[in-house]
Amino acid sequence: MASNKYSSTSRLPKDTTTGDQDNDFKNHAAIAGPEDAPIKDLLQMMASQQKLLVDLLQRMATPTVAPQDSLFDRVSRRLDKFSYDADQEDCFNLWFNRHKDVFEVDCQGMDDAMKTRLLVAALDAPSHTRFVRYILPKEPRDLDWSDTLETLKTLFGTKKSLFRRRFECFRMNFSPNEDINSFVNLLKARTLEANFKDIRQETLECLALVFAFQAPELADYRVRFLRKLDEDEKTTVDDLAKEYHAWKSVKDDSRIVEAANSPEICTVQKRKRHRLPPQTKPRLPPSPCPFCQQQHWKKDCPQNRNATSAAQESRTAPRRRTKQSSPRTWYQRAIGRSGDVQKYLEVHINGHPTRLQLDTGADVTIISRPTWMQLGSPRLQKTSDVFKGANGQPLPI
């Protein structure tokens, strides 16, 4: 008996941390004899308790995942309704940045479809209606997370192009009465919206080229440059140069077509004549002098002594009083017109509207250089025709 007890107790498990205690207890309970009934009951009870402890530890180690429906309701209550305000610039981006942590951190247990539903559900009624009509014939459930976010930014985000946002950063002015900290914060926000961190040297060259096209007649080229920069951020100055040549060729071809279907237009240029002062010739008498028979006036003849002395005596002699005549009165009648009675007509020349004076007696209409530029600067040709003015004198052309 002592040997049996010793043999049974000598086979008890020594390791209690391997996780195999349950099997060891069962094995010892199976080999125990009838005389070891208390030990057998004790081993079975310990095996059952060990099993319960293992099950409890496994349940505690398994993470508890909340159902997505309850997570959806909990997160949706934290979101404010988005309401579009046309007067507020970049309305949607401001709202989304305020709730960015909710979508990126709190919604980690959600799939993209449920995040999309949560974002669409945060729109108010007018914004939701506008979004649904914009994506027709698709439904909101047909769009993934990225497409839904980009569509909302397009509808309710800023309407300014990237070029305009960058341009406005350099147009900001600081007033002496302004708070420097507020101005710096605004500057940081503007530069972040302008995306200066991704700007390249080629982009700066393109911006400098656009600033160089400031002349009014280059406005159409400037518009095409800005459109190309807005469509492709990797545009270079060489691409803009090609765009310039292509558009210039199209405009030249258009002028050729207009010139073929339009009447001939000749330029008239008036040149000022520099008139020399007329040379005065001495006036000769119609007949020779009666004293010396020379070709000069009688009063200038040196032989006319008697005439000269008589003239001097007549100057020194007292004059007789004559009857005082009444003072002469001059009347001047001013002839004028009240208001401008000239008539002007709005006409179209080569498809361009212009304003010309109505003249029913004119055979040829002469326009000024500014008017010629307003007509698109059509090609000019020399003419051999002679034109006369209202006084009958020829006009130098």
PDB file of C-alpha atoms in Angstrom, residues 81-199:
ATOM      1  CA  LYS A  81     -25.157  69.261 -40.345  1.00  0.00           C
ATOM      2  CA  PHE A  82     -23.434  70.773 -43.344  1.00  0.00           C
ATOM      3  CA  SER A  83     -25.259  73.808 -44.754  1.00  0.00           C
ATOM      4  CA  TYR A  84     -23.896  75.474 -47.884  1.00  0.00           C
ATOM      5  CA  ASP A  85     -23.380  79.236 -47.671  1.00  0.00           C
ATOM      6  CA  ALA A  86     -22.573  80.897 -50.987  1.00  0.00           C
ATOM      7  CA  ASP A  87     -21.208  84.000 -49.242  1.00  0.00           C
ATOM      8  CA  GLN A  88     -18.663  81.981 -47.271  1.00  0.00           C
ATOM      9  CA  GLU A  89     -15.541  81.109 -49.219  1.00  0.00           C
ATOM     10  CA  ASP A  90     -14.476  77.441 -49.305  1.00  0.00           C
ATOM     11  CA  CYS A  91     -17.469  76.394 -47.241  1.00  0.00           C
ATOM     12  CA  PHE A  92     -17.180  72.594 -47.510  1.00  0.00           C
ATOM     13  CA  ASN A  93     -13.440  72.388 -46.843  1.00  0.00           C
ATOM     14  CA  LEU A  94     -13.857  74.365 -43.629  1.00  0.00           C
ATOM     15  CA  TRP A  95     -16.611  72.005 -42.455  1.00  0.00           C
ATOM     16  CA  PHE A  96     -14.708  68.854 -43.409  1.00  0.00           C
ATOM     17  CA  ASN A  97     -11.475  69.989 -41.757  1.00  0.00           C
ATOM     18  CA  ARG A  98     -13.404  70.588 -38.539  1.00  0.00           C
ATOM     19  CA  HIS A  99     -14.674  66.954 -38.588  1.00  0.00           C
ATOM     20  CA  LYS A 100     -11.605  65.372 -40.177  1.00  0.00           C
ATOM     21  CA  ASP A 101     -10.600  63.445 -37.039  1.00  0.00           C
ATOM     22  CA  VAL A 102     -14.086  61.981 -36.778  1.00  0.00           C
ATOM     23  CA  PHE A 103     -13.862  60.425 -40.251  1.00  0.00           C
ATOM     24  CA  GLU A 104     -10.219  59.344 -40.012  1.00  0.00           C
ATOM     25  CA  VAL A 105      -9.982  58.198 -36.355  1.00  0.00           C
ATOM     26  CA  ASP A 106     -13.443  57.414 -35.031  1.00  0.00           C
ATOM     27  CA  CYS A 107     -14.529  55.671 -38.247  1.00  0.00           C
ATOM     28  CA  GLN A 108     -11.638  53.203 -38.421  1.00  0.00           C
ATOM     29  CA  GLY A 109     -13.976  50.290 -37.762  1.00  0.00           C
ATOM     30  CA  MET A 110     -16.188  51.270 -40.711  1.00  0.00           C
ATOM     31  CA  ASP A 111     -15.809  50.271 -44.321  1.00  0.00           C
ATOM     32  CA  ASP A 112     -15.756  52.894 -47.103  1.00  0.00           C
ATOM     33  CA  ALA A 113     -19.402  52.307 -48.013  1.00  0.00           C
ATOM     34  CA  MET A 114     -20.585  53.129 -44.489  1.00  0.00           C
ATOM     35  CA  LYS A 115     -18.272  56.167 -44.294  1.00  0.00           C
ATOM     36  CA  THR A 116     -19.788  57.394 -47.554  1.00  0.00           C
ATOM     37  CA  ARG A 117     -23.290  56.958 -46.127  1.00  0.00           C
ATOM     38  CA  LEU A 118     -22.245  58.865 -43.015  1.00  0.00           C
ATOM     39  CA  LEU A 119     -20.839  61.755 -45.072  1.00  0.00           C
ATOM     40  CA  VAL A 120     -23.914  62.024 -47.290  1.00  0.00           C
ATOM     41  CA  ALA A 121     -26.223  61.817 -44.261  1.00  0.00           C
ATOM     42  CA  ALA A 122     -24.449  64.855 -42.766  1.00  0.00           C
ATOM     43  CA  LEU A 123     -25.730  67.099 -45.607  1.00  0.00           C
ATOM     44  CA  ASP A 124     -28.786  69.239 -45.013  1.00  0.00           C
ATOM     45  CA  ALA A 125     -31.814  68.993 -47.304  1.00  0.00           C
ATOM     46  CA  PRO A 126     -30.850  71.647 -49.927  1.00  0.00           C
ATOM     47  CA  SER A 127     -27.253  70.425 -50.128  1.00  0.00           C
ATOM     48  CA  HIS A 128     -28.343  66.788 -50.387  1.00  0.00           C
ATOM     49  CA  THR A 129     -30.771  67.611 -53.191  1.00  0.00           C
ATOM     50  CA  ARG A 130     -28.102  69.472 -55.112  1.00  0.00           C
ATOM     51  CA  PHE A 131     -25.631  66.611 -54.656  1.00  0.00           C
ATOM     52  CA  VAL A 132     -28.108  63.953 -55.800  1.00  0.00           C
ATOM     53  CA  ARG A 133     -29.044  65.928 -58.927  1.00  0.00           C
ATOM     54  CA  TYR A 134     -25.397  66.546 -59.766  1.00  0.00           C
ATOM     55  CA  ILE A 135     -24.443  62.848 -59.836  1.00  0.00           C
ATOM     56  CA  LEU A 136     -27.460  61.697 -61.873  1.00  0.00           C
ATOM     57  CA  PRO A 137     -28.032  59.063 -63.251  1.00  0.00           C
ATOM     58  CA  LYS A 138     -25.896  57.541 -60.481  1.00  0.00           C
ATOM     59  CA  GLU A 139     -27.038  57.093 -56.913  1.00  0.00           C
ATOM     60  CA  PRO A 140     -25.037  58.086 -53.805  1.00  0.00           C
ATOM     61  CA  ARG A 141     -24.434  54.408 -53.036  1.00  0.00           C
ATOM     62  CA  ASP A 142     -22.742  53.986 -56.442  1.00  0.00           C
ATOM     63  CA  LEU A 143     -19.881  56.329 -55.468  1.00  0.00           C
ATOM     64  CA  ASP A 144     -16.971  55.318 -53.293  1.00  0.00           C
ATOM     65  CA  TRP A 145     -15.455  57.438 -50.541  1.00  0.00           C
ATOM     66  CA  SER A 146     -12.903  59.332 -52.666  1.00  0.00           C
ATOM     67  CA  ASP A 147     -15.368  60.101 -55.486  1.00  0.00           C
ATOM     68  CA  THR A 148     -17.971  61.365 -53.025  1.00  0.00           C
ATOM     69  CA  LEU A 149     -15.449  63.607 -51.291  1.00  0.00           C
ATOM     70  CA  GLU A 150     -14.163  65.101 -54.563  1.00  0.00           C
ATOM     71  CA  THR A 151     -17.711  65.693 -55.813  1.00  0.00           C
ATOM     72  CA  LEU A 152     -18.663  67.566 -52.646  1.00  0.00           C
ATOM     73  CA  LYS A 153     -15.504  69.689 -52.878  1.00  0.00           C
ATOM     74  CA  THR A 154     -16.392  70.561 -56.469  1.00  0.00           C
ATOM     75  CA  LEU A 155     -19.972  71.519 -55.598  1.00  0.00           C
ATOM     76  CA  PHE A 156     -19.491  73.312 -52.291  1.00  0.00           C
ATOM     77  CA  GLY A 157     -15.774  74.123 -52.249  1.00  0.00           C
ATOM     78  CA  THR A 158     -13.871  77.144 -53.494  1.00  0.00           C
ATOM     79  CA  LYS A 159     -14.488  78.339 -57.044  1.00  0.00           C
ATOM     80  CA  LYS A 160     -11.094  79.994 -57.389  1.00  0.00           C
ATOM     81  CA  SER A 161      -8.468  78.463 -59.611  1.00  0.00           C
ATOM     82  CA  LEU A 162      -5.053  77.510 -58.295  1.00  0.00           C
ATOM     83  CA  PHE A 163      -3.465  80.430 -60.142  1.00  0.00           C
ATOM     84  CA  ARG A 164      -5.855  82.925 -58.563  1.00  0.00           C
ATOM     85  CA  ARG A 165      -5.238  81.576 -55.055  1.00  0.00           C
ATOM     86  CA  ARG A 166      -1.491  81.890 -55.541  1.00  0.00           C
ATOM     87  CA  PHE A 167      -1.859  85.331 -57.066  1.00  0.00           C
ATOM     88  CA  GLU A 168      -3.940  86.595 -54.133  1.00  0.00           C
ATOM     89  CA  CYS A 169      -1.204  85.563 -51.694  1.00  0.00           C
ATOM     90  CA  PHE A 170       1.100  88.161 -53.257  1.00  0.00           C
ATOM     91  CA  ARG A 171      -1.656  90.806 -53.252  1.00  0.00           C
ATOM     92  CA  MET A 172      -2.229  90.735 -49.484  1.00  0.00           C
ATOM     93  CA  ASN A 173      -1.619  94.080 -47.758  1.00  0.00           C
ATOM     94  CA  PHE A 174      -0.838  94.629 -44.090  1.00  0.00           C
ATOM     95  CA  SER A 175      -2.264  97.773 -42.527  1.00  0.00           C
ATOM     96  CA  PRO A 176      -0.536  99.512 -39.596  1.00  0.00           C
ATOM     97  CA  ASN A 177      -3.605  99.095 -37.357  1.00  0.00           C
ATOM     98  CA  GLU A 178      -3.911  95.358 -38.025  1.00  0.00           C
ATOM     99  CA  ASP A 179      -2.871  92.629 -35.612  1.00  0.00           C
ATOM    100  CA  ILE A 180       0.291  90.940 -36.875  1.00  0.00           C
ATOM    101  CA  ASN A 181      -0.658  87.547 -35.412  1.00  0.00           C
ATOM    102  CA  SER A 182      -4.038  87.557 -37.154  1.00  0.00           C
ATOM    103  CA  PHE A 183      -2.408  88.561 -40.412  1.00  0.00           C
ATOM    104  CA  VAL A 184       0.206  85.796 -40.144  1.00  0.00           C
ATOM    105  CA  ASN A 185      -2.488  83.197 -39.433  1.00  0.00           C
ATOM    106  CA  LEU A 186      -4.443  84.366 -42.467  1.00  0.00           C
ATOM    107  CA  LEU A 187      -1.283  84.248 -44.567  1.00  0.00           C
ATOM    108  CA  LYS A 188      -0.607  80.668 -43.483  1.00  0.00           C
ATOM    109  CA  ALA A 189      -4.130  79.650 -44.414  1.00  0.00           C
ATOM    110  CA  ARG A 190      -3.887  81.332 -47.819  1.00  0.00           C
ATOM    111  CA  THR A 191      -0.522  79.738 -48.621  1.00  0.00           C
ATOM    112  CA  LEU A 192      -1.857  76.339 -47.576  1.00  0.00           C
ATOM    113  CA  GLU A 193      -4.802  76.735 -49.952  1.00  0.00           C
ATOM    114  CA  ALA A 194      -2.436  77.886 -52.716  1.00  0.00           C
ATOM    115  CA  ASN A 195      -0.434  74.648 -52.355  1.00  0.00           C
ATOM    116  CA  PHE A 196       2.967  76.319 -52.533  1.00  0.00           C
ATOM    117  CA  LYS A 197       4.718  73.212 -51.225  1.00  0.00           C
ATOM    118  CA  ASP A 198       4.210  71.450 -54.570  1.00  0.00           C
ATOM    119  CA  ILE A 199       5.157  74.409 -56.771  1.00  0.00           C
TER     120      ILE A 199
END
